PDB file of C-alpha atoms in Angstrom:
ATOM      1  CA  MET A   1     -61.745  48.007   8.231  1.00 51.00           C
ATOM      2  CA  HIS A   2     -58.051  48.210   7.937  1.00 59.00           C
ATOM      3  CA  PRO A   3     -55.721  49.064  10.860  1.00 60.00           C
ATOM      4  CA  ILE A   4     -54.627  52.688  10.894  1.00 61.00           C
ATOM      5  CA  GLU A   5     -51.631  52.229  12.966  1.00 60.00           C
ATOM      6  CA  HIS A   6     -49.217  52.822   9.979  1.00 62.00           C
ATOM      7  CA  ILE A   7     -50.560  56.412   9.701  1.00 62.00           C
ATOM      8  CA  SER A   8     -48.414  57.594  12.617  1.00 53.00           C
ATOM      9  CA  HIS A   9     -48.530  61.228  11.765  1.00 56.00           C
ATOM     10  CA  LEU A  10     -52.219  61.268  12.339  1.00 56.00           C
ATOM     11  CA  LEU A  11     -52.307  59.360  15.593  1.00 56.00           C
ATOM     12  CA  SER A  12     -52.965  61.153  18.845  1.00 60.00           C
ATOM     13  CA  ALA A  13     -51.022  59.674  21.850  1.00 62.00           C
ATOM     14  CA  SER A  14     -53.893  60.498  24.197  1.00 64.00           C
ATOM     15  CA  THR A  15     -56.025  57.690  25.686  1.00 62.00           C
ATOM     16  CA  THR A  16     -59.041  58.617  23.453  1.00 64.00           C
ATOM     17  CA  GLY A  17     -56.760  59.606  20.492  1.00 74.00           C
ATOM     18  CA  ILE A  18     -57.503  56.591  18.470  1.00 77.00           C
ATOM     19  CA  GLY A  19     -61.193  57.446  18.322  1.00 79.00           C
ATOM     20  CA  LYS A  20     -60.381  60.973  17.334  1.00 80.00           C
ATOM     21  CA  THR A  21     -58.067  59.810  14.549  1.00 80.00           C
ATOM     22  CA  LEU A  22     -60.705  57.536  13.166  1.00 80.00           C
ATOM     23  CA  GLU A  23     -63.253  60.502  13.211  1.00 82.00           C
ATOM     24  CA  ASP A  24     -60.585  62.642  11.572  1.00 82.00           C
ATOM     25  CA  LEU A  25     -60.032  60.047   8.808  1.00 82.00           C
ATOM     26  CA  LEU A  26     -63.759  59.818   8.100  1.00 83.00           C
ATOM     27  CA  ASP A  27     -64.109  63.676   8.221  1.00 86.00           C
ATOM     28  CA  ILE A  28     -66.486  63.578  11.251  1.00 84.00           C
ATOM     29  CA  GLN A  29     -66.432  66.637  13.383  1.00 82.00           C
ATOM     30  CA  GLU A  30     -65.758  66.027  16.916  1.00 77.00           C
ATOM     31  CA  ASN A  31     -68.764  66.591  19.091  1.00 75.00           C
ATOM     32  CA  ASN A  32     -70.283  65.642  22.536  1.00 73.00           C
ATOM     33  CA  TYR A  33     -73.781  64.901  21.104  1.00 74.00           C
ATOM     34  CA  GLN A  34     -75.851  61.904  22.431  1.00 74.00           C
ATOM     35  CA  GLU A  35     -76.682  61.060  18.843  1.00 78.00           C
ATOM     36  CA  PRO A  36     -74.613  58.429  16.811  1.00 78.00           C
ATOM     37  CA  ASP A  37     -71.431  59.655  15.106  1.00 76.00           C
ATOM     38  CA  PHE A  38     -72.064  58.321  11.542  1.00 74.00           C
ATOM     39  CA  GLY A  39     -75.688  58.262  10.452  1.00 78.00           C
ATOM     40  CA  GLU A  40     -77.357  55.738  12.750  1.00 81.00           C
ATOM     41  CA  TYR A  41     -74.032  54.091  13.800  1.00 79.00           C
ATOM     42  CA  GLU A  42     -71.986  55.071  16.948  1.00 79.00           C
ATOM     43  CA  LEU A  43     -68.234  54.574  16.061  1.00 79.00           C
ATOM     44  CA  LYS A  44     -65.916  52.762  18.480  1.00 80.00           C
ATOM     45  CA  ALA A  45     -62.177  52.395  18.136  1.00 79.00           C
ATOM     46  CA  SER A  46     -59.474  50.934  20.286  1.00 77.00           C
ATOM     47  CA  ARG A  47     -55.812  50.304  20.176  1.00 75.00           C
ATOM     48  CA  SER A  48     -54.809  46.732  19.214  1.00 75.00           C
ATOM     49  CA  ASN A  49     -52.838  46.248  22.551  1.00 78.00           C
ATOM     50  CA  SER A  50     -55.659  47.740  24.803  1.00 78.00           C
ATOM     51  CA  ASN A  51     -57.301  45.715  27.551  1.00 77.00           C
ATOM     52  CA  SER A  52     -59.968  48.309  28.171  1.00 76.00           C
ATOM     53  CA  MET A  53     -63.565  47.523  27.737  1.00 72.00           C
ATOM     54  CA  LEU A  54     -65.611  49.387  25.061  1.00 73.00           C
ATOM     55  CA  ILE A  55     -68.672  50.920  26.420  1.00 72.00           C
ATOM     56  CA  LEU A  56     -71.446  50.631  24.016  1.00 70.00           C
ATOM     57  CA  PHE A  57     -74.248  52.089  26.314  1.00 66.00           C
ATOM     58  CA  THR A  58     -74.852  52.852  29.984  1.00 68.00           C
ATOM     59  CA  LYS A  59     -78.074  52.238  31.804  1.00 68.00           C
ATOM     60  CA  SER A  60     -78.553  55.001  34.424  1.00 69.00           C
ATOM     61  CA  PRO A  61     -80.954  54.017  37.220  1.00 68.00           C
ATOM     62  CA  LEU A  62     -84.144  56.027  37.758  1.00 68.00           C
ATOM     63  CA  PRO A  63     -85.709  57.832  39.714  1.00 73.00           C
ATOM     64  CA  LYS A  64     -83.600  60.827  39.974  1.00 79.00           C
ATOM     65  CA  GLY A  65     -81.087  60.367  42.850  1.00 83.00           C
ATOM     66  CA  ALA A  66     -80.779  56.614  42.484  1.00 80.00           C
ATOM     67  CA  ASN A  67     -76.973  56.903  41.618  1.00 83.00           C
ATOM     68  CA  THR A  68     -76.395  58.859  44.770  1.00 87.00           C
ATOM     69  CA  ARG A  69     -78.329  56.207  46.693  1.00 85.00           C
ATOM     70  CA  LEU A  70     -76.304  53.375  45.246  1.00 85.00           C
ATOM     71  CA  ARG A  71     -73.101  55.308  45.924  1.00 88.00           C
ATOM     72  CA  LEU A  72     -74.023  55.954  49.541  1.00 89.00           C
ATOM     73  CA  MET A  73     -75.182  52.302  50.162  1.00 86.00           C
ATOM     74  CA  TYR A  74     -72.311  50.596  48.435  1.00 87.00           C
ATOM     75  CA  GLY A  75     -69.622  53.084  47.781  1.00 89.00           C
ATOM     76  CA  TYR A  76     -66.177  53.344  49.308  1.00 90.00           C
ATOM     77  CA  ALA A  77     -63.757  56.219  50.214  1.00 86.00           C
ATOM     78  CA  SER A  78     -61.290  56.926  47.557  1.00 83.00           C
ATOM     79  CA  SER A  79     -57.811  58.593  47.605  1.00 78.00           C
ATOM     80  CA  ALA A  80     -58.974  60.643  44.730  1.00 75.00           C
ATOM     81  CA  HIS A  81     -61.047  62.841  47.134  1.00 74.00           C
ATOM     82  CA  ASP A  82     -59.699  64.667  50.016  1.00 74.00           C
ATOM     83  CA  ASN A  83     -63.191  64.745  51.693  1.00 78.00           C
ATOM     84  CA  ASN A  84     -63.624  60.924  51.969  1.00 78.00           C
ATOM     85  CA  GLU A  85     -66.639  61.209  49.618  1.00 85.00           C
ATOM     86  CA  LYS A  86     -67.754  57.806  48.674  1.00 89.00           C
ATOM     87  CA  VAL A  87     -67.271  56.630  44.987  1.00 90.00           C
ATOM     88  CA  LEU A  88     -68.850  53.544  43.329  1.00 89.00           C
ATOM     89  CA  HIS A  89     -67.053  52.228  40.162  1.00 86.00           C
ATOM     90  CA  ALA A  90     -68.350  48.865  39.074  1.00 86.00           C
ATOM     91  CA  THR A  91     -69.455  47.036  35.893  1.00 84.00           C
ATOM     92  CA  LEU A  92     -72.521  44.775  36.893  1.00 80.00           C
ATOM     93  CA  ASN A  93     -73.858  41.793  35.159  1.00 78.00           C
ATOM     94  CA  ALA A  94     -76.680  39.325  35.877  1.00 77.00           C
ATOM     95  CA  ARG A  95     -74.630  36.136  36.072  1.00 81.00           C
ATOM     96  CA  ASN A  96     -72.116  36.837  38.858  1.00 85.00           C
ATOM     97  CA  PHE A  97     -71.681  39.108  41.768  1.00 86.00           C
ATOM     98  CA  THR A  98     -69.095  41.940  41.122  1.00 88.00           C
ATOM     99  CA  ASN A  99     -66.884  42.619  44.204  1.00 89.00           C
ATOM    100  CA  ILE A 100     -67.083  46.337  45.193  1.00 89.00           C
ATOM    101  CA  ALA A 101     -63.348  47.363  45.907  1.00 88.00           C
ATOM    102  CA  ASN A 102     -62.363  46.121  49.376  1.00 84.00           C
ATOM    103  CA  THR A 103     -65.760  46.816  51.077  1.00 86.00           C
ATOM    104  CA  GLY A 104     -66.940  43.246  51.332  1.00 85.00           C
ATOM    105  CA  ASN A 105     -69.892  44.195  49.250  1.00 85.00           C
ATOM    106  CA  ALA A 106     -70.735  42.485  45.917  1.00 86.00           C
ATOM    107  CA  LEU A 107     -73.550  43.440  43.570  1.00 86.00           C
ATOM    108  CA  LYS A 108     -75.322  42.039  40.461  1.00 83.00           C
ATOM    109  CA  VAL A 109     -78.215  42.956  38.334  1.00 79.00           C
ATOM    110  CA  ASP A 110     -80.927  40.690  39.634  1.00 71.00           C
ATOM    111  CA  TYR A 111     -83.793  41.252  37.236  1.00 64.00           C
ATOM    112  CA  VAL A 112     -84.680  43.610  34.459  1.00 58.00           C
ATOM    113  CA  VAL A 113     -88.323  44.040  33.240  1.00 57.00           C
ATOM    114  CA  GLN A 114     -88.624  44.941  29.586  1.00 58.00           C
ATOM    115  CA  SER A 115     -91.424  47.337  29.965  1.00 55.00           C
ATOM    116  CA  PRO A 116     -92.002  51.159  29.753  1.00 50.00           C
ATOM    117  CA  SER A 117     -90.692  51.519  33.402  1.00 57.00           C
ATOM    118  CA  ASP A 118     -87.470  49.415  32.722  1.00 57.00           C
ATOM    119  CA  LEU A 119     -87.375  48.131  36.353  1.00 61.00           C
ATOM    120  CA  ILE A 120     -84.007  46.908  37.587  1.00 64.00           C
ATOM    121  CA  LEU A 121     -83.250  45.250  40.745  1.00 69.00           C
ATOM    122  CA  ILE A 122     -79.693  45.319  42.082  1.00 74.00           C
ATOM    123  CA  GLU A 123     -78.924  42.628  44.520  1.00 73.00           C
ATOM    124  CA  SER A 124     -76.148  42.556  47.127  1.00 76.00           C
ATOM    125  CA  GLN A 125     -74.623  39.302  48.414  1.00 75.00           C
ATOM    126  CA  GLN A 126     -76.378  40.025  51.696  1.00 76.00           C
ATOM    127  CA  GLY A 127     -79.668  39.725  49.960  1.00 73.00           C
ATOM    128  CA  LYS A 128     -80.520  43.493  50.030  1.00 69.00           C
ATOM    129  CA  LEU A 129     -82.422  44.617  46.794  1.00 68.00           C
ATOM    130  CA  SER A 130     -82.401  48.121  45.376  1.00 69.00           C
ATOM    131  CA  ILE A 131     -85.157  48.852  42.912  1.00 67.00           C
ATOM    132  CA  PHE A 132     -84.673  51.289  40.064  1.00 61.00           C
TER     133      PHE A 132
END
């Protein structure tokens, strides 16, 4: 695929504009569907000078309420909320612990079972396990 940066009249300046530009060039209508953008393919685009990660998929923990449980256990107050509601923003992996803001907590994916239940264990540095 060739860079599209020279087509300046089509580029949107917004943070997601490059993806919208790619969809426009391919005549793909913008949508918020869970399905792939183009046949069986999900299109991803980024600016050449971007340091942002591209998210290909997100595994949401089960059962219902697991995100809230994780946020309450390991989250932290954010200036984005006036009510001191905890937030939890982290990208976990299975090799290393990820530090969670300035909380002193660090988490990693401990084990994933490839089965219909897709069991995931989230481990803290203190040895606590959360099972999803």
